Short mmCIF file of C-alpha atoms in Angstrom, two decimals:
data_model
loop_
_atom_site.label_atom_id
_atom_site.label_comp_id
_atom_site.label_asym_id
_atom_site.label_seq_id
_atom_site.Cartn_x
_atom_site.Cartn_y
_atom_site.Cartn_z
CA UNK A 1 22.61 -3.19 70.94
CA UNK A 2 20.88 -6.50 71.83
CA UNK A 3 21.07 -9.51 68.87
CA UNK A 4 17.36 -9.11 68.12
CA UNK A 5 17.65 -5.42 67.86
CA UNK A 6 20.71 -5.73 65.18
CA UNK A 7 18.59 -8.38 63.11
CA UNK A 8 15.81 -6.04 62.92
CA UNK A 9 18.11 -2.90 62.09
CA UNK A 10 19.35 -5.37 59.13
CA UNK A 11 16.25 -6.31 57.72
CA UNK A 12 14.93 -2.70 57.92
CA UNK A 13 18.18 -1.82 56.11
CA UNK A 14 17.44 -4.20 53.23
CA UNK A 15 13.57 -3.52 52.62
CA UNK A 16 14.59 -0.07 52.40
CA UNK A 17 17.18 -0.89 50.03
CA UNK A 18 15.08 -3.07 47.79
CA UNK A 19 12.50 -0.49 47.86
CA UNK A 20 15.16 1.74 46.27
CA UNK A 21 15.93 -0.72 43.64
CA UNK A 22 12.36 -0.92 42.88
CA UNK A 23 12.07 2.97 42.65
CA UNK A 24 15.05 3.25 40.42
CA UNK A 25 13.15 0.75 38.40
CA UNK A 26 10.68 2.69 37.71
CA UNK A 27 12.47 5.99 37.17
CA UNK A 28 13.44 7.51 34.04
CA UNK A 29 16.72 6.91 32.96
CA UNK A 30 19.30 9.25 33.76
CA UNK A 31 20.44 9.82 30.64
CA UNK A 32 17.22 10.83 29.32
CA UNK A 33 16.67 14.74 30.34
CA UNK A 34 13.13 15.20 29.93
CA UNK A 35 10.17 12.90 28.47
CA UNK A 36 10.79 14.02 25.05
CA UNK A 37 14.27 12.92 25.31
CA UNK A 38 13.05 9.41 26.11
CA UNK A 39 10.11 9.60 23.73
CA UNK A 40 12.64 10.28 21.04
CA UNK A 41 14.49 6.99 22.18
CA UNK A 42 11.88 4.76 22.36
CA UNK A 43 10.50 6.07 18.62
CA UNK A 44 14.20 5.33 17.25
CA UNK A 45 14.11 1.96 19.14
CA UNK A 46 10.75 0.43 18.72
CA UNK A 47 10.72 1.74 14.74
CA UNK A 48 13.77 0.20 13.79
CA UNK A 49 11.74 -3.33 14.97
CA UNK A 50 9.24 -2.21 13.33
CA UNK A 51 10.97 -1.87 10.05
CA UNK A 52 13.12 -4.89 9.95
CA UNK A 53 9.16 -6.24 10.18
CA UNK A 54 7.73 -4.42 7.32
CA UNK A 55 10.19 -5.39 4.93
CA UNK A 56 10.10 -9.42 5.92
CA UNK A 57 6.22 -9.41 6.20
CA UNK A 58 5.13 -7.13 2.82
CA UNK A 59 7.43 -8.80 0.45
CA UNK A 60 5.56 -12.12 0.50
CA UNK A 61 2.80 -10.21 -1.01
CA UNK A 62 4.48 -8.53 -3.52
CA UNK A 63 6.08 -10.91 -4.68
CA UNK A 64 4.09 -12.43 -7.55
CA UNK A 65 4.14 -8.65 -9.03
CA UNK A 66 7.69 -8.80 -8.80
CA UNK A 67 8.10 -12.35 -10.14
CA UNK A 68 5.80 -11.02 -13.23
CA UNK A 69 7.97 -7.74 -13.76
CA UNK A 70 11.59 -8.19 -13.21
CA UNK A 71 11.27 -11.80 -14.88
CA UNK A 72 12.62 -14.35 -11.93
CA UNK A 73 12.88 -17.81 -12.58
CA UNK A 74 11.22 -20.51 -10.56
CA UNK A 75 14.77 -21.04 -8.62
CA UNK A 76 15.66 -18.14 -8.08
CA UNK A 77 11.97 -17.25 -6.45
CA UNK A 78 12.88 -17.67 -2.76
CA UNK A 79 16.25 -15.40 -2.57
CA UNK A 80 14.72 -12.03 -2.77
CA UNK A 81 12.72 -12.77 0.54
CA UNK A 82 15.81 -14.92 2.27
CA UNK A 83 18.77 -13.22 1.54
CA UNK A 84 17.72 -10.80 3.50
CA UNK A 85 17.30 -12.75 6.72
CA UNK A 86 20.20 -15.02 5.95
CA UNK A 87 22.83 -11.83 5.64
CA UNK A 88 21.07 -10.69 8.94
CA UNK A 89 21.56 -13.51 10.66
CA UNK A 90 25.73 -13.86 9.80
CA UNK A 91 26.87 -10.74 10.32
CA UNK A 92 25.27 -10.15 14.11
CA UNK A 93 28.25 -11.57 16.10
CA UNK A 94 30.74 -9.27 14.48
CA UNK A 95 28.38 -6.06 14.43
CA UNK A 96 27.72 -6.94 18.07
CA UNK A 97 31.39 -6.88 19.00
CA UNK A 98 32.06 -3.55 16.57
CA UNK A 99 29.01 -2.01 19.37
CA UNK A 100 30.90 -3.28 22.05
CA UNK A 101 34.01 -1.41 20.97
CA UNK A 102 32.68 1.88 19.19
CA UNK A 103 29.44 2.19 20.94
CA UNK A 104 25.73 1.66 20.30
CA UNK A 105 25.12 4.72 18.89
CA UNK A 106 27.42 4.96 15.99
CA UNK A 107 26.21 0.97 15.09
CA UNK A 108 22.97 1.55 15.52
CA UNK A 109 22.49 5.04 13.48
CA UNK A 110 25.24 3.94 11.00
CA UNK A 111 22.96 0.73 10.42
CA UNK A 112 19.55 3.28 10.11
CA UNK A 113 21.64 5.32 7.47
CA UNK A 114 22.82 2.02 5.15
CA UNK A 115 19.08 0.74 5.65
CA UNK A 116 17.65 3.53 4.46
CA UNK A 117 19.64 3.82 1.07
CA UNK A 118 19.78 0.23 0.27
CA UNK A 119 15.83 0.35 0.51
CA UNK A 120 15.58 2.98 -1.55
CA UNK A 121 17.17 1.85 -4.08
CA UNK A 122 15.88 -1.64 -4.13
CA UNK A 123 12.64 0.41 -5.22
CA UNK A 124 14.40 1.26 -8.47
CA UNK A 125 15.62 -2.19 -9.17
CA UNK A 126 15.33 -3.02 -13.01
CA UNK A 127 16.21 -6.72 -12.76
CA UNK A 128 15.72 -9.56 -10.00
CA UNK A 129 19.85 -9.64 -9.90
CA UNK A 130 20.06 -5.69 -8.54
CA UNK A 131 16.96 -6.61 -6.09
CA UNK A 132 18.53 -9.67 -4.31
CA UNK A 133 21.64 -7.13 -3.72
CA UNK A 134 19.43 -5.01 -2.68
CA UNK A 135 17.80 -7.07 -0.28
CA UNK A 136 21.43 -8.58 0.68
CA UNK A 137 22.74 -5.04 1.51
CA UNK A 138 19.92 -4.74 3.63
CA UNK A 139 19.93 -7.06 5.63
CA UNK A 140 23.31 -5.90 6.84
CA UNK A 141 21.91 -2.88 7.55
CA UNK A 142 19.35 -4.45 9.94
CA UNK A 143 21.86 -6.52 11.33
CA UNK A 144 23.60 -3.45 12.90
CA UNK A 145 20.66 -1.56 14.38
CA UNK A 146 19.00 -4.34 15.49
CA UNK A 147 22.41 -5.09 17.77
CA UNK A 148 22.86 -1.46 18.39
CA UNK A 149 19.00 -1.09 19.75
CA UNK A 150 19.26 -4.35 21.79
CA UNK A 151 22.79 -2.79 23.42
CA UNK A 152 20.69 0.65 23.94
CA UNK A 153 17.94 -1.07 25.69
CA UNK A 154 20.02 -3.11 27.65
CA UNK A 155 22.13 0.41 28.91
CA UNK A 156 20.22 2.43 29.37
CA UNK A 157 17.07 1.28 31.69
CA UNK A 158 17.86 -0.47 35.05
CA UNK A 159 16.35 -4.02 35.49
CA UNK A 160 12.25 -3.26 37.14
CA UNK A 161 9.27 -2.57 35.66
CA UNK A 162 10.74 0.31 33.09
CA UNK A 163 12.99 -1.85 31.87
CA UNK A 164 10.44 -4.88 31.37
CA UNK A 165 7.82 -2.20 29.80
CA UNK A 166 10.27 -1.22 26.96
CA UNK A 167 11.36 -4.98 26.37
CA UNK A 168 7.65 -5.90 26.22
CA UNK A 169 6.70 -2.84 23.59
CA UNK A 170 9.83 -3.82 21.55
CA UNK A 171 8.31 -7.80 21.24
CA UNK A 172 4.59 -6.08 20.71
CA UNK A 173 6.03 -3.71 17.97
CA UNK A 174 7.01 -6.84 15.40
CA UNK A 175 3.55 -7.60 14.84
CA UNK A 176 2.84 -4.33 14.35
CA UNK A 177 5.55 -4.33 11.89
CA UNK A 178 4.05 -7.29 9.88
CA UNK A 179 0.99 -6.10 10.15
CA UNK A 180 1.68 -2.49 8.28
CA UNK A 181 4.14 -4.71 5.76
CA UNK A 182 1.18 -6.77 4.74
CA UNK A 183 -1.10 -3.42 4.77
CA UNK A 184 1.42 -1.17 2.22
CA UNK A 185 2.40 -4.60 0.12
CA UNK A 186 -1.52 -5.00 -0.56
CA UNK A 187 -1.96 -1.38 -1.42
CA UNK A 188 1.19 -1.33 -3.62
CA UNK A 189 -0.21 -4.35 -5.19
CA UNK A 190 -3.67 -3.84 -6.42
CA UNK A 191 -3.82 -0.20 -7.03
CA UNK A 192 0.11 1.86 -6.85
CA UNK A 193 3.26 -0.26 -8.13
CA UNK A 194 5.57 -2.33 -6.03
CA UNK A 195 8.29 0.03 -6.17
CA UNK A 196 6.02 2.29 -4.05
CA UNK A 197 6.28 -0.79 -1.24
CA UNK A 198 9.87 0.25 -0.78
CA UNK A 199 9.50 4.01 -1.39
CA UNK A 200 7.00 4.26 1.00
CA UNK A 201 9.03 2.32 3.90
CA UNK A 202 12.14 4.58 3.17
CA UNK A 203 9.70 7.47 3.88
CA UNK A 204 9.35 5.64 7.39
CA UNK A 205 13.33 4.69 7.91
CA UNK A 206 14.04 8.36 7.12
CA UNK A 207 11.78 9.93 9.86
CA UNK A 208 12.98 6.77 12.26
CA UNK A 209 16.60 8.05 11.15
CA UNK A 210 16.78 11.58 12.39
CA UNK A 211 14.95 10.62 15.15
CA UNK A 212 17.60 8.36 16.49
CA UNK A 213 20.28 10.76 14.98
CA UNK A 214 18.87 13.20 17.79
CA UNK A 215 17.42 11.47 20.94
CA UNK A 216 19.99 9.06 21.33
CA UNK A 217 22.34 9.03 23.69
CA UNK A 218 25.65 9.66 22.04
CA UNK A 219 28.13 7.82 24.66
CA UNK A 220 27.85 6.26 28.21
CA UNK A 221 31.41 7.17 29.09
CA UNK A 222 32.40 4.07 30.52
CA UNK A 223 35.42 2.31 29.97
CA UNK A 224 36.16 -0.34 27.71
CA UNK A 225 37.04 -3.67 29.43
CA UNK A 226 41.00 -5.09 28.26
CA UNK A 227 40.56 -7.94 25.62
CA UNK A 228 37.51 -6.04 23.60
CA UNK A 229 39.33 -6.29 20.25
CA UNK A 230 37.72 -7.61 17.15
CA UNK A 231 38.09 -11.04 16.10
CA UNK A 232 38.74 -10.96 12.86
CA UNK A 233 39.49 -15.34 12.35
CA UNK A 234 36.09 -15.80 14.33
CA UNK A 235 34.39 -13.36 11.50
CA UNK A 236 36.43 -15.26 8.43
CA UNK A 237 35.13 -18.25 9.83
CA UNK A 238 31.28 -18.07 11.56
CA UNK A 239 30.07 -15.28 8.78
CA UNK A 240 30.44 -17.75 5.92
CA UNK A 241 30.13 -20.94 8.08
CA UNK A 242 26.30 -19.29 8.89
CA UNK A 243 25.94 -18.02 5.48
CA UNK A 244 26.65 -21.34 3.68
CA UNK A 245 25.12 -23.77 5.84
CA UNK A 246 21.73 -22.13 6.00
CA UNK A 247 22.21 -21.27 1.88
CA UNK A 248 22.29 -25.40 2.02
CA UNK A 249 19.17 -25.62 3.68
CA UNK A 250 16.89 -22.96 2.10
CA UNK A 251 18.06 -24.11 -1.30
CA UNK A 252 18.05 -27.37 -1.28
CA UNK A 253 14.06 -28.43 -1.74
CA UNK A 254 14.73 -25.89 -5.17
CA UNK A 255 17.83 -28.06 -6.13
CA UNK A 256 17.17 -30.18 -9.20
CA UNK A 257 18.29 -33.42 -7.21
CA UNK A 258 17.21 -32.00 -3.91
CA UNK A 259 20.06 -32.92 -1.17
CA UNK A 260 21.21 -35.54 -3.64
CA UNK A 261 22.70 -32.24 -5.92
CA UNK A 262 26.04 -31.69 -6.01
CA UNK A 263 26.37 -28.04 -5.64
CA UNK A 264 24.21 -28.35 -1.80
CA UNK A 265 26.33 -31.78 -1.22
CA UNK A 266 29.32 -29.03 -1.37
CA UNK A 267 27.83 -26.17 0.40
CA UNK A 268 26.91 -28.00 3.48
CA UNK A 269 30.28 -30.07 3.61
CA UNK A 270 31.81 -26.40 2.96
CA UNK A 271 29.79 -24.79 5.47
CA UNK A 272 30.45 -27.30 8.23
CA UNK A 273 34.30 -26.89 7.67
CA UNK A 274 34.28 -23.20 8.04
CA UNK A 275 31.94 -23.48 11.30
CA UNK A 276 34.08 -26.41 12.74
CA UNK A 277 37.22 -24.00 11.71
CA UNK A 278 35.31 -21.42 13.97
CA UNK A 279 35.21 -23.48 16.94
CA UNK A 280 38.73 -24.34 17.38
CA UNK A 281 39.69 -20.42 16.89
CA UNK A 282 37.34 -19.26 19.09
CA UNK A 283 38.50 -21.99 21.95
CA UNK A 284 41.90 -22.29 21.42
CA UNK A 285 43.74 -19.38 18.83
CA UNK A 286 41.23 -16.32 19.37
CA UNK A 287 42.30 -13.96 22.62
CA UNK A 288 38.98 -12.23 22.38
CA UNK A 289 36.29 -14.33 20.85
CA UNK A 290 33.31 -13.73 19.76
CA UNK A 291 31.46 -16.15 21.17
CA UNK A 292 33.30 -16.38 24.57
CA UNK A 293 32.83 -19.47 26.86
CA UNK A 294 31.06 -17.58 30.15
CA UNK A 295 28.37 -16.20 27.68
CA UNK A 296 26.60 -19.63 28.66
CA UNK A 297 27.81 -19.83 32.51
CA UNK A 298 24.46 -17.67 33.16
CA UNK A 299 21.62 -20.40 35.15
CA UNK A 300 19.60 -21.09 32.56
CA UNK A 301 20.91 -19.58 29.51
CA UNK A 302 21.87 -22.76 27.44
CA UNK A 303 18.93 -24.09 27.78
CA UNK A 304 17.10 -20.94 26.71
CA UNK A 305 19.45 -20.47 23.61
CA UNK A 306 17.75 -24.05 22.97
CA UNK A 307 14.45 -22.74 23.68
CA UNK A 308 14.43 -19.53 21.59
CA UNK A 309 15.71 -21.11 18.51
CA UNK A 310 12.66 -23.37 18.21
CA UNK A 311 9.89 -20.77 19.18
CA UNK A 312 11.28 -17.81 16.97
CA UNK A 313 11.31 -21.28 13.65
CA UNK A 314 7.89 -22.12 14.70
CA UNK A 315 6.42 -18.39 14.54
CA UNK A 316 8.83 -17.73 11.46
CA UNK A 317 7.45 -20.63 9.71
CA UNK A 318 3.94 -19.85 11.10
CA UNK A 319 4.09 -16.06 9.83
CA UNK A 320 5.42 -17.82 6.41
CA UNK A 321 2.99 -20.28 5.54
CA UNK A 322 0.11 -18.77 7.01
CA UNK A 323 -0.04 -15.80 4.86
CA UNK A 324 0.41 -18.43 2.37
CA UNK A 325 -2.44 -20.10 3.67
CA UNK A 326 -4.89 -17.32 3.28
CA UNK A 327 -4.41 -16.30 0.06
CA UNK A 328 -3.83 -19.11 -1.48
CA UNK A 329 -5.63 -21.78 -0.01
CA UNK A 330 -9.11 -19.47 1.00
CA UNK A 331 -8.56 -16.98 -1.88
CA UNK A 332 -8.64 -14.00 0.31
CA UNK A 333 -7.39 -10.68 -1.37
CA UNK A 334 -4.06 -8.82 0.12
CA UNK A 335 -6.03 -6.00 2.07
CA UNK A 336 -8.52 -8.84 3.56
CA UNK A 337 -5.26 -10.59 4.75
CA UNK A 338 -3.88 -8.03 6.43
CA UNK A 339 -7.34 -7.04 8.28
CA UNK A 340 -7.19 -10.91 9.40
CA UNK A 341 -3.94 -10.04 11.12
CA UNK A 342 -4.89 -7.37 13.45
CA UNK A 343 -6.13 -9.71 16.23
CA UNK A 344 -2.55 -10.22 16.42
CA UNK A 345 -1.48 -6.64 16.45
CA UNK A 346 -4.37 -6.09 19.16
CA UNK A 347 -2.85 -8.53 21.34
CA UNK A 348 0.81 -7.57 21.06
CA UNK A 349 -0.36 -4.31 21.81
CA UNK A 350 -2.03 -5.35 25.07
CA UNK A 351 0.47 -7.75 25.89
CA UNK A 352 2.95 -4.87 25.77
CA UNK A 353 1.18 -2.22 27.75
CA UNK A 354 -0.27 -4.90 30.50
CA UNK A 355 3.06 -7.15 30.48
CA UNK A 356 5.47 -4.89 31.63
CA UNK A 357 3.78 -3.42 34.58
CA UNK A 358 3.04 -7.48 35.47
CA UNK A 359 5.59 -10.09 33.79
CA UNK A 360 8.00 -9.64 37.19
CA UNK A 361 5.29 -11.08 39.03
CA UNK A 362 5.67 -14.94 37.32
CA UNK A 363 8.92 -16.87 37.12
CA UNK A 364 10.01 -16.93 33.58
CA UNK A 365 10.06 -20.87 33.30
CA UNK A 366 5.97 -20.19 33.93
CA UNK A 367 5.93 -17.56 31.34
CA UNK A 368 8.09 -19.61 28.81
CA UNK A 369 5.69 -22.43 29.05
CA UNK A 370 2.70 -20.27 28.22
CA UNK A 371 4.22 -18.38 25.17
CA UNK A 372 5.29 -22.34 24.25
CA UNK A 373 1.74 -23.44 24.28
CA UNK A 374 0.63 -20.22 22.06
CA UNK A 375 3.04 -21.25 19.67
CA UNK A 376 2.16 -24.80 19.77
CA UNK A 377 -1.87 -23.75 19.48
CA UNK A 378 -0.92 -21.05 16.89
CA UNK A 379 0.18 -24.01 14.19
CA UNK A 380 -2.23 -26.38 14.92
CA UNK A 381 -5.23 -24.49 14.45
CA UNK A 382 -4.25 -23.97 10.75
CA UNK A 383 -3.22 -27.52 10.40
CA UNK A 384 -6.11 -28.76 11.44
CA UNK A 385 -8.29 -25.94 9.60
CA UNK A 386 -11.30 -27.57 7.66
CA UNK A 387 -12.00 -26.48 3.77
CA UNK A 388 -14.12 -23.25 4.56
CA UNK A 389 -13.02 -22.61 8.39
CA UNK A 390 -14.84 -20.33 10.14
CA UNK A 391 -12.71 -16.94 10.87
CA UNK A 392 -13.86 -16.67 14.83
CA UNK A 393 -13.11 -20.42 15.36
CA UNK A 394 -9.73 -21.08 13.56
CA UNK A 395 -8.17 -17.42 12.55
CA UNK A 396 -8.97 -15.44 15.35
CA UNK A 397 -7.79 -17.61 17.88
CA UNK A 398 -4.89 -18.78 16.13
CA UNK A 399 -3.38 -15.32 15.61
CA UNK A 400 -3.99 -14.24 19.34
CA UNK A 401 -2.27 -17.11 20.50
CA UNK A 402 0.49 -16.38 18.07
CA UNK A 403 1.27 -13.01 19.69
CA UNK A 404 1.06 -14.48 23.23
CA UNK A 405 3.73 -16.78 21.64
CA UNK A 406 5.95 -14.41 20.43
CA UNK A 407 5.42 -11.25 22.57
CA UNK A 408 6.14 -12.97 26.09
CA UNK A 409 8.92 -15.00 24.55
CA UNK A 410 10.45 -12.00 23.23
CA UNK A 411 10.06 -9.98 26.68
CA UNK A 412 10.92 -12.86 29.15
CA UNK A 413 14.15 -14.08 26.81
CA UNK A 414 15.56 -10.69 26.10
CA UNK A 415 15.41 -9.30 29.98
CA UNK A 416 17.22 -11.91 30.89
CA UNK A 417 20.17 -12.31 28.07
CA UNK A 418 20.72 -8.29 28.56
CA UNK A 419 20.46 -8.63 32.81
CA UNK A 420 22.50 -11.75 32.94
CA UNK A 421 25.39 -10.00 30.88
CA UNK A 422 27.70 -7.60 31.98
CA UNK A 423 27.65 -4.19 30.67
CA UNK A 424 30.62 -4.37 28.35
CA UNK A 425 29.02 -7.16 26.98
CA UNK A 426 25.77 -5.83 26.11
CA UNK A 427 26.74 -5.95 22.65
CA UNK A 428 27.15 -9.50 22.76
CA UNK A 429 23.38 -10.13 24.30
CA UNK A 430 22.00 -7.98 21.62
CA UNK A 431 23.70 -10.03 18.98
CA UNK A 432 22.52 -13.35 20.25
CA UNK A 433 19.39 -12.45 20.69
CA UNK A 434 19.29 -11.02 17.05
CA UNK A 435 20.81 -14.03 15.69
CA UNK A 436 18.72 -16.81 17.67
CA UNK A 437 16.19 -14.91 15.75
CA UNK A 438 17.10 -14.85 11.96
CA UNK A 439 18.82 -17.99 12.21
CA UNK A 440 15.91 -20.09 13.92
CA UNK A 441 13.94 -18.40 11.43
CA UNK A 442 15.96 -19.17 8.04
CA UNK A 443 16.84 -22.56 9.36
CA UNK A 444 13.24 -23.82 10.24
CA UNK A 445 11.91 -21.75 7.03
CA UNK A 446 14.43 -24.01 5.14
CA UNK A 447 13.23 -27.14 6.88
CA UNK A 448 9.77 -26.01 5.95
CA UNK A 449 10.04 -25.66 2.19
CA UNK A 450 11.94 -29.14 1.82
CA UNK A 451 8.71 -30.25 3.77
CA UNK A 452 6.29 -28.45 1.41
CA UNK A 453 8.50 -30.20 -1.65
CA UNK A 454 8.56 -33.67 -0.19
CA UNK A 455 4.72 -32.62 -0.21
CA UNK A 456 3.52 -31.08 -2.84
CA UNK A 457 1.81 -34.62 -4.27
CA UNK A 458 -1.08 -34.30 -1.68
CA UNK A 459 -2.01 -30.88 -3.47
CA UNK A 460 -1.62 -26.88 -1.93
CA UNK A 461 -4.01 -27.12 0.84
CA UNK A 462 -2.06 -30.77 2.49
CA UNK A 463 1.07 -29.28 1.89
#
């Protein structure tokens, strides 16, 4: 065979194989018999987002009810909403490596179950002390299925345009999420009772529940890589190095003497020890830790840790304060609010059902930079809102670029965490991801309220 023959043969040979790749791409996965199977999967997947949205979103709204009711001091006002993103956030790494070791499909429906009850019963809550328990055991709830349905995704669909149509729905479902909390908080609120908030979302876990219970798959059969054991002096140190450092933060614009106060002085100083403890287990006593040194050898990756802990602060503090914003500052009622928000449910949606079919086409550094400028228009349209702004001009906008922010940020950051990882480490990606999330939104949320207290002299509309 001549040499120009051969190169031919070889090129032939490769379009043909990356043809395949593409098909297999696009295929269903194998471990999904039928279209129902997967329908089930993506319904237990996509809900659980949803959720862990409804129950972030809502509560700002019912809030004052609940203030009036269960009698919660001014200090104590903040806890029932972050407790539940700040127990989240800690306990990802360790629920990521329990996936990695028992499976996705144990963490992730165990995680449904313990949602579901602590939910429930935070409906029935008689004072504001049973509530932030409540809302505590919660948010370790969410913390598993939110790793478990990361690791799932990540499994289960081969990298092409499936795979990047599922990561795309799963960003476009959290404003969806907000969206409906906003929707049942306002209809609690003005004419049911709070309680019916949480009753009503339970309704929703429970369905979400048995769903997953039956359309996931139950086990990959793969075997478990040497050196997967839990890490027990990483957990004793990172869960309350996380938990205390970010307590710091959120509390201290509500501390009598601000940072100045003794008791955040000794938090942060507490909370720095325990994380400092954590880095010399993890790199020099800990033979399987949990945040192993290759998870950053990935191109790119450190700098897109970086990355997604400022975008998800800025939409956290954007989804905050603008809610905030509209009720408080232009007096518009709870259902009003949440009509104001569907622009940004509209474009999640489309950004979800167009994006996946499309986002291979553009490098992600391209993509990255246009979800960045969303976020960065996002803000600034409400900070530089006149007195009576004009919905189309300042609103509008301003929530469609916040779901271009957040959707293709999402999409673009979790493909490649989940591709750039090995499969034993799947749990791993799903907990970074997770926790990049709740911690770059408790952190910045933090930074914003000592902002809005260092503030408050130029009256509620400056601040």
């Amino acid at each position: 065979m001549s040499e120009n023959a051969l190169l031919t043969d070889l090129d032939s040979n490769t379009g043909a194989q990356e043809l395949d790749l593409e098909k297999l791409g696009r295929q269903r996965p194998t471990v999904s018999a039928t279209r129902w199977s997967e329908l089930g999967f993506c319904v237990a997947i996509l809900g659980s987002m949803l959720m862990t949205e409804y129950f972030v979103s809502g509560f700002n709204i019912i809030l004052p009810e609940l203030t009036r009711e269960l009698d919660i001091p001014p200090g104590a006002q903040t806890w029932p909403a972050s407790v539940f993103s700040l127990v989240a956030g800690a306990f990802l790494l360790p629920l990521g490596r329990i996936g990695d070791i028992y499976g996705s499909y144990f963490v992730f429906n165990l995680g449904m179950i313990w949602y579901f009850i602590w939910c429930l019963v935070a409906g029935f809550s008689t004072n504001y002390m049973m509530l932030i328990v409540c809302r505590a055991l919660a948010g370790l709830g969410a913390s598993a299925f939110l790793v478990g349905g990361l690791m799932l995704l990540g499994k289960t669909y081969r990298p092409g345009p499936r795979k990047n149509l599922m990561f795309a729905m799963y960003g476009a479902v959290a404003p969806i999420g907000f969206f409906t909390g906003i929707f049942f908080g306002g209809v609690s609120s003005q004419s049911l009772s709070w309680r019916w908030y949480f009753w009503l979302g339970s309704i929703i876990i429970a369905f979400v529940s048995i769903v997953g219970l039956l359309a996931i798959p139950r086990d990959f059969h793969v075997d478990k890589p040497q050196h997967n054991d839990m890490d027990w002096k990483g957990t004793a140190t990172i869960v309350p190095g996380l938990l205390l450092v970010v307590y710091a933060i959120t509390d201290s614009s509500n501390a009598p003497q601000g940072w100045a106060d003794p008791r955040i002085i000794a938090t942060m100083i507490l909370g720095v020890a325990f994380l400092a403890g954590a880095y010399v287990v993890e790199t020099r006593y800990s033979a399987a830790p949990l945040v192993p040194g290759d998870l950053f050898s990935p191109q790119y990756m450190k700098r897109l840790i970086v990355a997604m802990f400022l975008f998800y602060g800025t939409f956290g503090l954007f989804l905050f304060y603008s809610s905030f914003y509209i009720q408080l500052v232009l007096g518009v009622g709870p259902l009003l609010t949440a009509v104001w928000y569907v622009p940004m449910v509209a474009g999640g949606l489309v950004i979800g059902a167009v994006g996946g079919f499309t986002l291979h086409l553009l490098p992600g550094q391209i993509l990255l930079c246009i979800s960045g400028l969303g976020n960065i228009v996002s803000v600034l349209l409400f900070a530089l809102m006149p007195q009576n702004p004009s919905f189309w001009a300042y609103i509008f906008p301003s929530m469609v670029c916040a779901t271009i922010g957040i959707d293709i940020t999402c999409t673009v950051s979790n493909i490649f965490i989940t591709t750039s990882l090995p499969s034993h480490r799947q749990g791993l990606a799903g907990s970074l991801i997770s926790s990049l999330l709740f911690l770059g939104i408790g952190f910045w949320q933090g930074v914003g309220d000592i902002v809005v207290e260092h503030t408050a002299s130029l009256g509620l509309r400056q601040k």
